[in-house]
mmCIF file of C-alpha atoms in Angstrom:
data_model
loop_
_atom_site.group_PDB
_atom_site.id
_atom_site.type_symbol
_atom_site.label_atom_id
_atom_site.label_comp_id
_atom_site.label_asym_id
_atom_site.label_seq_id
_atom_site.Cartn_x
_atom_site.Cartn_y
_atom_site.Cartn_z
ATOM 1 C CA MET A 1 144.921 84.559 136.565
ATOM 2 C CA THR A 2 148.705 84.740 136.242
ATOM 3 C CA VAL A 3 151.029 82.921 138.573
ATOM 4 C CA SER A 4 152.346 86.205 139.956
ATOM 5 C CA ALA A 5 148.764 87.245 140.865
ATOM 6 C CA LEU A 6 147.932 83.978 142.619
ATOM 7 C CA GLU A 7 147.592 84.623 146.345
ATOM 8 C CA PHE A 8 147.018 82.103 149.115
ATOM 9 C CA CYS A 9 143.848 82.307 151.150
ATOM 10 C CA GLN A 10 143.937 80.938 154.687
ATOM 11 C CA GLU A 11 141.361 78.881 156.528
ATOM 12 C CA LEU A 12 142.853 78.173 159.936
ATOM 13 C CA SER A 13 142.152 75.016 161.879
ATOM 14 C CA THR A 14 139.531 75.372 164.578
ATOM 15 C CA ASN A 15 140.899 72.307 166.346
ATOM 16 C CA PRO A 16 144.713 72.517 166.443
ATOM 17 C CA LYS A 17 146.647 70.122 168.628
ATOM 18 C CA PRO A 18 146.933 71.475 172.198
ATOM 19 C CA ALA A 19 150.473 72.562 173.118
ATOM 20 C CA ALA A 20 150.911 69.777 175.682
ATOM 21 C CA GLU A 21 149.831 67.079 173.230
ATOM 22 C CA ARG A 22 152.082 68.515 170.524
ATOM 23 C CA ALA A 23 155.047 68.592 172.940
ATOM 24 C CA ALA A 24 154.518 64.923 173.780
ATOM 25 C CA ILE A 25 154.552 64.061 170.080
ATOM 26 C CA LEU A 26 157.690 66.108 169.420
ATOM 27 C CA ALA A 27 159.524 64.321 172.230
ATOM 28 C CA ASN A 28 159.377 61.125 170.168
ATOM 29 C CA PRO A 29 158.013 61.897 166.695
ATOM 30 C CA GLY A 30 159.238 58.834 164.806
ATOM 31 C CA PHE A 31 158.972 59.292 161.050
ATOM 32 C CA GLY A 32 155.734 60.043 159.232
ATOM 33 C CA ASP A 33 153.530 59.098 162.178
ATOM 34 C CA TYR A 34 152.056 62.499 163.066
ATOM 35 C CA PHE A 35 150.970 65.502 161.030
ATOM 36 C CA THR A 36 150.679 69.228 161.601
ATOM 37 C CA ASP A 37 147.476 71.244 161.768
ATOM 38 C CA HIS A 38 147.350 72.557 158.202
ATOM 39 C CA THR A 39 147.971 71.716 154.568
ATOM 40 C CA ALA A 40 148.727 73.828 151.486
ATOM 41 C CA VAL A 41 146.623 73.245 148.355
ATOM 42 C CA ILE A 42 146.618 74.544 144.762
ATOM 43 C CA ASP A 43 144.236 73.323 142.051
ATOM 44 C CA TRP A 44 144.941 72.997 138.321
ATOM 45 C CA LYS A 45 142.508 72.731 135.431
ATOM 46 C CA ALA A 46 142.843 72.384 131.686
ATOM 47 C CA GLY A 47 140.032 73.615 129.453
ATOM 48 C CA ASP A 48 138.649 72.114 126.267
ATOM 49 C CA SER A 49 140.386 74.816 124.248
ATOM 50 C CA GLY A 50 143.796 73.963 125.665
ATOM 51 C CA GLU A 51 144.001 76.697 128.297
ATOM 52 C CA GLN A 52 145.627 75.668 131.578
ATOM 53 C CA GLU A 53 145.573 77.394 134.945
ATOM 54 C CA TRP A 54 146.819 77.005 138.495
ATOM 55 C CA GLN A 55 144.142 78.437 140.781
ATOM 56 C CA ASN A 56 142.550 78.519 144.238
ATOM 57 C CA ALA A 57 145.787 78.534 146.254
ATOM 58 C CA ARG A 58 144.941 78.082 149.913
ATOM 59 C CA ILE A 59 145.901 76.905 153.366
ATOM 60 C CA GLU A 60 143.276 74.734 155.002
ATOM 61 C CA PRO A 61 143.027 72.469 158.058
ATOM 62 C CA TYR A 62 144.740 69.109 157.724
ATOM 63 C CA GLY A 63 142.214 66.358 157.114
ATOM 64 C CA PRO A 64 140.797 63.782 154.708
ATOM 65 C CA ILE A 65 140.617 64.589 151.000
ATOM 66 C CA SER A 66 137.222 64.324 149.329
ATOM 67 C CA ILE A 67 137.808 62.633 145.977
ATOM 68 C CA ASP A 68 135.578 61.076 143.329
ATOM 69 C CA PRO A 69 135.818 57.263 143.063
ATOM 70 C CA ALA A 70 136.609 57.698 139.364
ATOM 71 C CA ALA A 71 139.552 60.100 139.976
ATOM 72 C CA GLY A 72 142.472 59.401 137.663
ATOM 73 C CA VAL A 73 144.951 58.876 140.484
ATOM 74 C CA LEU A 74 142.960 55.875 141.706
ATOM 75 C CA HIS A 75 142.883 54.102 138.359
ATOM 76 C CA TYR A 76 145.940 55.155 136.380
ATOM 77 C CA GLY A 77 148.399 56.179 139.066
ATOM 78 C CA GLN A 78 148.937 59.787 138.002
ATOM 79 C CA GLU A 79 150.745 60.828 141.174
ATOM 80 C CA ILE A 80 154.117 62.301 142.113
ATOM 81 C CA PHE A 81 155.638 63.554 145.333
ATOM 82 C CA GLU A 82 158.654 65.174 146.965
ATOM 83 C CA GLY A 83 160.315 65.130 150.369
ATOM 84 C CA LEU A 84 162.339 67.852 152.093
ATOM 85 C CA LYS A 85 163.181 68.901 155.616
ATOM 86 C CA VAL A 86 162.851 72.131 157.567
ATOM 87 C CA TYR A 87 165.127 72.945 160.507
ATOM 88 C CA ARG A 88 165.091 75.563 163.258
ATOM 89 C CA HIS A 89 168.520 77.125 163.727
ATOM 90 C CA ALA A 90 169.957 78.404 166.969
ATOM 91 C CA ASP A 91 169.061 82.012 166.076
ATOM 92 C CA GLY A 92 165.401 81.017 165.808
ATOM 93 C CA SER A 93 165.258 81.144 162.017
ATOM 94 C CA VAL A 94 163.494 78.361 160.111
ATOM 95 C CA VAL A 95 165.313 77.105 157.012
ATOM 96 C CA SER A 96 164.977 74.416 154.375
ATOM 97 C CA PHE A 97 167.742 72.608 152.492
ATOM 98 C CA ARG A 98 167.858 73.068 148.705
ATOM 99 C CA PRO A 99 164.082 73.436 148.176
ATOM 100 C CA GLU A 100 164.635 74.777 144.655
ATOM 101 C CA ALA A 101 166.091 71.380 143.743
ATOM 102 C CA ASN A 102 162.922 69.734 145.031
ATOM 103 C CA ALA A 103 160.840 72.085 142.893
ATOM 104 C CA ALA A 104 162.902 71.159 139.824
ATOM 105 C CA ARG A 105 162.667 67.434 140.528
ATOM 106 C CA LEU A 106 158.895 67.670 141.057
ATOM 107 C CA ASN A 107 158.630 69.077 137.554
ATOM 108 C CA LEU A 108 160.892 66.384 136.121
ATOM 109 C CA SER A 109 158.524 63.824 137.643
ATOM 110 C CA ALA A 110 155.492 65.769 136.390
ATOM 111 C CA ARG A 111 156.747 65.663 132.817
ATOM 112 C CA ARG A 112 157.218 61.888 132.988
ATOM 113 C CA LEU A 113 153.761 61.267 134.502
ATOM 114 C CA ALA A 114 151.988 63.682 132.121
ATOM 115 C CA LEU A 115 151.062 66.041 134.960
ATOM 116 C CA PRO A 116 151.274 69.853 134.848
ATOM 117 C CA GLU A 117 154.504 71.521 135.900
ATOM 118 C CA LEU A 118 154.232 73.740 138.975
ATOM 119 C CA PRO A 119 156.061 77.089 138.770
ATOM 120 C CA GLU A 120 158.942 77.210 141.248
ATOM 121 C CA GLU A 121 157.584 80.359 142.879
ATOM 122 C CA LEU A 122 154.325 78.561 143.711
ATOM 123 C CA PHE A 123 156.203 75.576 145.131
ATOM 124 C CA MET A 124 158.279 77.894 147.327
ATOM 125 C CA GLU A 125 155.294 79.944 148.448
ATOM 126 C CA SER A 126 153.313 76.817 149.325
ATOM 127 C CA ILE A 127 155.992 75.591 151.717
ATOM 128 C CA ARG A 128 156.544 79.094 153.132
ATOM 129 C CA GLN A 129 152.861 79.494 153.896
ATOM 130 C CA LEU A 130 152.568 76.100 155.566
ATOM 131 C CA VAL A 131 155.775 76.382 157.586
ATOM 132 C CA ALA A 132 154.930 79.891 158.787
ATOM 133 C CA LEU A 133 151.700 78.559 160.304
ATOM 134 C CA ASP A 134 152.946 75.222 161.635
ATOM 135 C CA GLN A 135 156.532 76.014 162.663
ATOM 136 C CA ASP A 136 155.759 75.132 166.299
ATOM 137 C CA TRP A 137 155.775 71.526 165.071
ATOM 138 C CA ILE A 138 159.523 71.585 164.356
ATOM 139 C CA PRO A 139 161.140 69.172 166.862
ATOM 140 C CA ASP A 140 164.367 69.744 168.755
ATOM 141 C CA GLY A 141 167.206 67.244 168.947
ATOM 142 C CA GLU A 142 170.120 66.187 166.777
ATOM 143 C CA GLY A 143 169.006 65.721 163.190
ATOM 144 C CA ALA A 144 165.350 66.312 164.050
ATOM 145 C CA ALA A 145 163.333 68.268 161.512
ATOM 146 C CA LEU A 146 159.909 68.998 160.099
ATOM 147 C CA TYR A 147 159.512 66.773 157.055
ATOM 148 C CA LEU A 148 157.503 68.268 154.178
ATOM 149 C CA ARG A 149 155.692 66.084 151.669
ATOM 150 C CA PRO A 150 154.566 68.013 148.570
ATOM 151 C CA PHE A 151 152.538 65.834 146.207
ATOM 152 C CA MET A 152 150.380 66.068 143.107
ATOM 153 C CA ILE A 153 147.436 63.826 142.206
ATOM 154 C CA ALA A 154 145.019 63.547 139.287
ATOM 155 C CA THR A 155 141.548 64.354 140.614
ATOM 156 C CA GLU A 156 139.418 64.476 137.455
ATOM 157 C CA PRO A 157 136.746 61.747 137.466
ATOM 158 C CA PHE A 158 137.021 59.727 134.243
ATOM 159 C CA LEU A 159 137.870 56.233 133.090
ATOM 160 C CA GLY A 160 139.364 57.004 129.710
ATOM 161 C CA VAL A 161 143.101 56.409 129.431
ATOM 162 C CA ARG A 162 144.526 59.918 129.040
ATOM 163 C CA PRO A 163 146.192 62.591 131.182
ATOM 164 C CA ALA A 164 143.858 64.153 133.732
ATOM 165 C CA ARG A 165 142.542 67.667 133.148
ATOM 166 C CA GLU A 166 142.039 68.348 136.861
ATOM 167 C CA VAL A 167 144.887 68.025 139.357
ATOM 168 C CA SER A 168 145.468 68.835 143.010
ATOM 169 C CA TYR A 169 148.863 69.861 144.380
ATOM 170 C CA ARG A 170 149.214 69.634 148.149
ATOM 171 C CA VAL A 171 151.810 69.913 150.915
ATOM 172 C CA ILE A 172 151.567 68.166 154.265
ATOM 173 C CA ALA A 173 154.104 68.268 157.108
ATOM 174 C CA SER A 174 155.242 65.733 159.690
ATOM 175 C CA PRO A 175 157.732 66.077 162.574
ATOM 176 C CA ALA A 176 160.615 63.649 162.059
ATOM 177 C CA GLY A 177 163.250 62.087 164.272
ATOM 178 C CA ASN A 178 165.984 59.595 163.359
ATOM 179 C CA TYR A 179 164.752 57.590 160.340
ATOM 180 C CA PHE A 180 166.164 54.263 161.533
ATOM 181 C CA GLY A 181 165.831 55.111 165.224
ATOM 182 C CA GLY A 182 168.302 54.847 168.099
ATOM 183 C CA GLU A 183 172.101 54.939 167.842
ATOM 184 C CA LEU A 184 173.498 55.241 164.329
ATOM 185 C CA LYS A 185 174.913 51.837 163.404
ATOM 186 C CA PRO A 186 175.683 50.226 160.033
ATOM 187 C CA VAL A 187 172.542 48.639 158.628
ATOM 188 C CA SER A 188 172.156 45.384 156.740
ATOM 189 C CA ILE A 189 170.789 45.581 153.201
ATOM 190 C CA TRP A 190 168.921 42.837 151.355
ATOM 191 C CA LEU A 191 169.820 42.234 147.699
ATOM 192 C CA SER A 192 166.724 41.664 145.600
ATOM 193 C CA THR A 193 167.349 38.947 143.020
ATOM 194 C CA LYS A 194 163.697 38.390 142.083
ATOM 195 C CA TYR A 195 162.354 41.885 141.591
ATOM 196 C CA ALA A 196 163.264 45.077 139.730
ATOM 197 C CA ARG A 197 162.483 48.579 140.928
ATOM 198 C CA ALA A 198 162.437 50.149 137.450
ATOM 199 C CA GLY A 199 163.200 49.452 133.807
ATOM 200 C CA ARG A 200 164.765 51.407 130.976
ATOM 201 C CA GLY A 201 162.347 53.937 129.591
ATOM 202 C CA GLY A 202 160.159 53.569 132.667
ATOM 203 C CA THR A 203 159.553 55.862 135.620
ATOM 204 C CA GLY A 204 162.692 55.069 137.622
ATOM 205 C CA GLU A 205 164.011 58.626 137.731
ATOM 206 C CA ALA A 206 160.582 60.056 138.590
ATOM 207 C CA LYS A 207 159.540 60.291 142.230
ATOM 208 C CA CYS A 208 156.173 58.584 141.949
ATOM 209 C CA GLY A 209 154.256 56.210 144.152
ATOM 210 C CA GLY A 210 154.359 53.339 141.671
ATOM 211 C CA ASN A 211 158.123 52.999 142.031
ATOM 212 C CA TYR A 212 157.802 52.642 145.779
ATOM 213 C CA ALA A 213 154.850 50.268 145.493
ATOM 214 C CA ALA A 214 156.968 48.071 143.210
ATOM 215 C CA SER A 215 159.714 47.948 145.850
ATOM 216 C CA LEU A 216 157.517 46.898 148.771
ATOM 217 C CA ILE A 217 157.438 43.166 148.112
ATOM 218 C CA ALA A 218 161.235 43.119 148.011
ATOM 219 C CA GLN A 219 161.324 45.309 151.123
ATOM 220 C CA MET A 220 159.161 42.773 152.947
ATOM 221 C CA GLU A 221 161.526 40.008 151.848
ATOM 222 C CA GLY A 222 164.441 41.996 153.226
ATOM 223 C CA GLU A 223 162.748 42.653 156.549
ATOM 224 C CA ALA A 224 162.003 38.934 156.883
ATOM 225 C CA ASN A 225 165.762 38.404 156.615
ATOM 226 C CA GLY A 226 166.675 41.021 159.206
ATOM 227 C CA CYS A 227 167.507 43.858 156.791
ATOM 228 C CA LYS A 228 166.508 47.515 156.957
ATOM 229 C CA GLN A 229 166.445 48.224 153.222
ATOM 230 C CA VAL A 230 166.598 46.479 149.856
ATOM 231 C CA LEU A 231 169.057 47.003 146.989
ATOM 232 C CA PHE A 232 168.130 46.664 143.320
ATOM 233 C CA LEU A 233 170.405 45.706 140.422
ATOM 234 C CA ASP A 234 170.216 46.004 136.645
ATOM 235 C CA GLU A 235 170.548 42.345 135.710
ATOM 236 C CA PHE A 236 170.782 43.258 132.007
ATOM 237 C CA ASN A 237 173.839 45.447 132.623
ATOM 238 C CA ASP A 238 176.330 43.133 134.384
ATOM 239 C CA ASN A 239 174.286 43.302 137.600
ATOM 240 C CA ALA A 240 175.050 46.992 137.928
ATOM 241 C CA VAL A 241 174.140 48.512 141.292
ATOM 242 C CA GLU A 242 171.194 50.895 140.975
ATOM 243 C CA GLU A 243 169.750 52.163 144.261
ATOM 244 C CA LEU A 244 167.945 51.123 147.402
ATOM 245 C CA GLY A 245 164.188 51.165 147.712
ATOM 246 C CA GLY A 246 164.347 54.770 148.890
ATOM 247 C CA MET A 247 167.995 55.860 148.908
ATOM 248 C CA ASN A 248 171.072 56.223 146.715
ATOM 249 C CA VAL A 249 174.263 54.280 147.493
ATOM 250 C CA PHE A 250 177.940 55.358 147.705
ATOM 251 C CA PHE A 251 181.269 53.526 147.899
ATOM 252 C CA VAL A 252 184.466 54.821 149.483
ATOM 253 C CA PHE A 253 187.720 53.331 148.125
ATOM 254 C CA LYS A 254 190.989 53.185 150.032
ATOM 255 C CA ASP A 255 192.710 55.250 147.325
ATOM 256 C CA GLY A 256 190.355 58.191 147.973
ATOM 257 C CA ARG A 257 187.705 57.583 145.321
ATOM 258 C CA LEU A 258 184.068 58.304 146.113
ATOM 259 C CA VAL A 259 181.868 56.354 143.692
ATOM 260 C CA THR A 260 178.120 56.232 143.098
ATOM 261 C CA PRO A 261 176.095 54.707 140.260
ATOM 262 C CA ALA A 262 175.649 57.091 137.334
ATOM 263 C CA LEU A 263 172.177 58.425 136.629
ATOM 264 C CA SER A 264 170.849 56.237 133.859
ATOM 265 C CA GLY A 265 167.149 57.019 133.668
ATOM 266 C CA THR A 266 166.291 54.321 136.198
ATOM 267 C CA ILE A 267 167.881 55.987 139.242
ATOM 268 C CA LEU A 268 166.319 58.835 141.214
ATOM 269 C CA HIS A 269 168.050 62.223 140.999
ATOM 270 C CA GLY A 270 168.751 62.316 144.730
ATOM 271 C CA ILE A 271 169.234 65.801 146.177
ATOM 272 C CA THR A 272 171.232 64.380 149.087
ATOM 273 C CA ARG A 273 173.179 62.382 146.467
ATOM 274 C CA SER A 274 174.166 65.511 144.543
ATOM 275 C CA SER A 275 175.058 67.277 147.813
ATOM 276 C CA VAL A 276 177.360 64.409 148.845
ATOM 277 C CA LEU A 277 179.047 64.526 145.446
ATOM 278 C CA GLN A 278 179.738 68.236 145.903
ATOM 279 C CA LEU A 279 181.058 67.792 149.447
ATOM 280 C CA GLY A 280 183.347 65.037 148.153
ATOM 281 C CA ARG A 281 184.717 67.369 145.477
ATOM 282 C CA ASP A 282 185.211 70.080 148.099
ATOM 283 C CA ARG A 283 187.431 67.635 149.999
ATOM 284 C CA GLY A 284 189.545 66.921 146.946
ATOM 285 C CA MET A 285 188.263 63.376 146.587
ATOM 286 C CA ASP A 286 188.189 61.638 143.214
ATOM 287 C CA VAL A 287 184.408 61.708 142.752
ATOM 288 C CA GLN A 288 183.036 59.309 140.156
ATOM 289 C CA GLU A 289 179.547 58.690 138.803
ATOM 290 C CA ARG A 290 179.824 55.430 136.897
ATOM 291 C CA LYS A 291 178.675 51.855 136.619
ATOM 292 C CA ILE A 292 179.622 49.770 139.621
ATOM 293 C CA THR A 293 178.677 46.102 139.589
ATOM 294 C CA LEU A 294 177.852 43.577 142.261
ATOM 295 C CA ASP A 295 181.109 41.776 141.416
ATOM 296 C CA GLU A 296 183.111 44.973 142.015
ATOM 297 C CA TRP A 297 181.368 45.451 145.355
ATOM 298 C CA ARG A 298 182.054 41.864 146.397
ATOM 299 C CA ASP A 299 185.678 41.889 145.223
ATOM 300 C CA GLY A 300 186.338 45.352 146.636
ATOM 301 C CA ILE A 301 185.190 44.384 150.123
ATOM 302 C CA ALA A 302 187.182 41.121 149.991
ATOM 303 C CA SER A 303 190.379 42.863 148.883
ATOM 304 C CA GLY A 304 189.985 45.900 151.101
ATOM 305 C CA ASP A 305 189.819 48.274 148.122
ATOM 306 C CA ILE A 306 186.315 49.332 149.187
ATOM 307 C CA THR A 307 186.551 50.550 152.755
ATOM 308 C CA GLU A 308 183.101 52.038 153.336
ATOM 309 C CA VAL A 309 179.607 51.809 151.870
ATOM 310 C CA PHE A 310 176.765 54.146 152.761
ATOM 311 C CA ALA A 311 173.258 55.085 151.664
ATOM 312 C CA CYS A 312 171.834 58.584 151.493
ATOM 313 C CA GLY A 313 168.474 60.272 151.132
ATOM 314 C CA THR A 314 166.365 63.087 152.561
ATOM 315 C CA ALA A 315 164.757 60.991 155.289
ATOM 316 C CA ALA A 316 167.822 59.140 156.595
ATOM 317 C CA VAL A 317 170.435 61.723 155.439
ATOM 318 C CA ILE A 318 173.459 59.359 155.462
ATOM 319 C CA THR A 319 173.406 55.825 156.854
ATOM 320 C CA PRO A 320 176.405 53.455 156.889
ATOM 321 C CA ILE A 321 175.921 50.015 155.337
ATOM 322 C CA GLY A 322 177.548 47.076 157.098
ATOM 323 C CA GLN A 323 176.409 44.044 155.115
ATOM 324 C CA LEU A 324 174.740 43.143 151.848
ATOM 325 C CA LYS A 325 172.800 39.883 152.172
ATOM 326 C CA THR A 326 171.282 37.410 149.728
ATOM 327 C CA GLU A 327 169.925 33.892 150.112
ATOM 328 C CA ASP A 328 173.377 32.546 149.279
ATOM 329 C CA GLU A 329 176.005 34.990 150.547
ATOM 330 C CA VAL A 330 176.865 37.903 152.784
ATOM 331 C CA ILE A 331 179.130 40.721 151.643
ATOM 332 C CA GLY A 332 180.683 42.697 154.492
ATOM 333 C CA SER A 333 181.008 42.170 158.211
ATOM 334 C CA ALA A 334 178.425 42.069 160.968
ATOM 335 C CA ASP A 335 180.992 43.867 163.144
ATOM 336 C CA ALA A 336 181.447 46.778 160.728
ATOM 337 C CA LYS A 337 181.723 50.211 162.312
ATOM 338 C CA PRO A 338 180.578 53.465 160.724
ATOM 339 C CA GLY A 339 183.340 54.581 158.363
ATOM 340 C CA GLU A 340 185.415 57.692 158.968
ATOM 341 C CA VAL A 341 184.572 59.290 155.615
ATOM 342 C CA THR A 342 180.907 58.348 155.919
ATOM 343 C CA MET A 343 180.551 59.935 159.331
ATOM 344 C CA SER A 344 182.600 63.007 158.425
ATOM 345 C CA ILE A 345 180.437 63.768 155.386
ATOM 346 C CA ARG A 346 177.298 63.033 157.405
ATOM 347 C CA GLU A 347 178.337 65.423 160.172
ATOM 348 C CA GLN A 348 179.213 68.122 157.648
ATOM 349 C CA LEU A 349 175.932 67.740 155.768
ATOM 350 C CA LEU A 350 173.845 67.717 158.943
ATOM 351 C CA GLY A 351 175.856 70.671 160.203
ATOM 352 C CA ILE A 352 175.006 72.692 157.097
ATOM 353 C CA GLN A 353 171.353 71.760 157.371
ATOM 354 C CA THR A 354 171.108 72.624 161.068
ATOM 355 C CA GLY A 355 173.259 75.761 160.890
ATOM 356 C CA THR A 356 176.339 74.638 162.827
ATOM 357 C CA VAL A 357 178.545 74.420 159.712
ATOM 358 C CA GLU A 358 178.951 77.225 157.179
ATOM 359 C CA ASP A 359 176.812 76.921 154.065
ATOM 360 C CA THR A 360 179.319 77.847 151.351
ATOM 361 C CA HIS A 361 177.091 76.716 148.478
ATOM 362 C CA GLY A 362 173.951 78.731 149.256
ATOM 363 C CA TRP A 363 171.916 75.588 149.876
ATOM 364 C CA LEU A 364 169.800 76.995 152.713
ATOM 365 C CA THR A 365 166.626 79.022 152.192
ATOM 366 C CA ARG A 366 165.031 80.874 155.068
ATOM 367 C CA LEU A 367 161.287 80.250 155.319
ATOM 368 C CA ALA A 368 160.429 82.000 158.594
#
């Protein structure tokens, strides 16, 4: 069966959430706590003769996955995922932000984890099918959205160390509110000096579960010290700033520069990151992707050359950073306010996503 001939079958849930219960959830959805009524699924198999095929595309009720105890994902971590948001605009249309970039990044991750690449048209159709059915789960409110989690796992049962020949691609959806909750205030970030998120030649630029698992012990250390996120450095490269556990980081200089660490193979290709870079260029800012070290951060804050620091990602969009903390020092002020550039770019980006600001780059795709 060719990709163009692959059609989705639908098995609708016989037990969807009642409207009143769904409304109560949408009033305070949190992040990743609740899930919609359906999921999109596509299977992949490779034959002994080398043939490969995506097949059995379907929508089915959301629920547990039946998987063999010997499935490759459970033993060798063959797993990747994506994250994107869907918004309802004032005219009633349902749109997503740069989903083609998510499709491309999924395939970049697939290549690194020896998983099959998913044709972009199947990625797009999977999210269209799911959103069309579950669009009543899109919450209202500033910045609120339906968060989509496409993912791919190795399902073939075997214990030999090789790429799996059976794979499942799935999409689930979850209503999402403010990632950090409450009023937007600068967050404190913990600097990990004991742990690394990724290494050269590793999986750092792939969006796979292992990277996040590796960050959790440092995240716990940060939370124990009153911090919302953790920052990782490359200690073999002058303590160059890399990224947070789940977000990219930006620096605003008083002379108009907008700086973020260059992609080096250990940093995720953030879609929000690339969008911020473009919005900075649109404003005429001196946008730089380069090495920035912990010393430059420290000295820049002390001298006033660095005026703002912020993190960005799909879940949190843009979040100002007030302080960077370690066991021995604190960089920044506890009284820091959200920066003017940070908030202006955040408002513009959110405005594009939610339809209140013109999309001049063609970043929005209508799904329903």
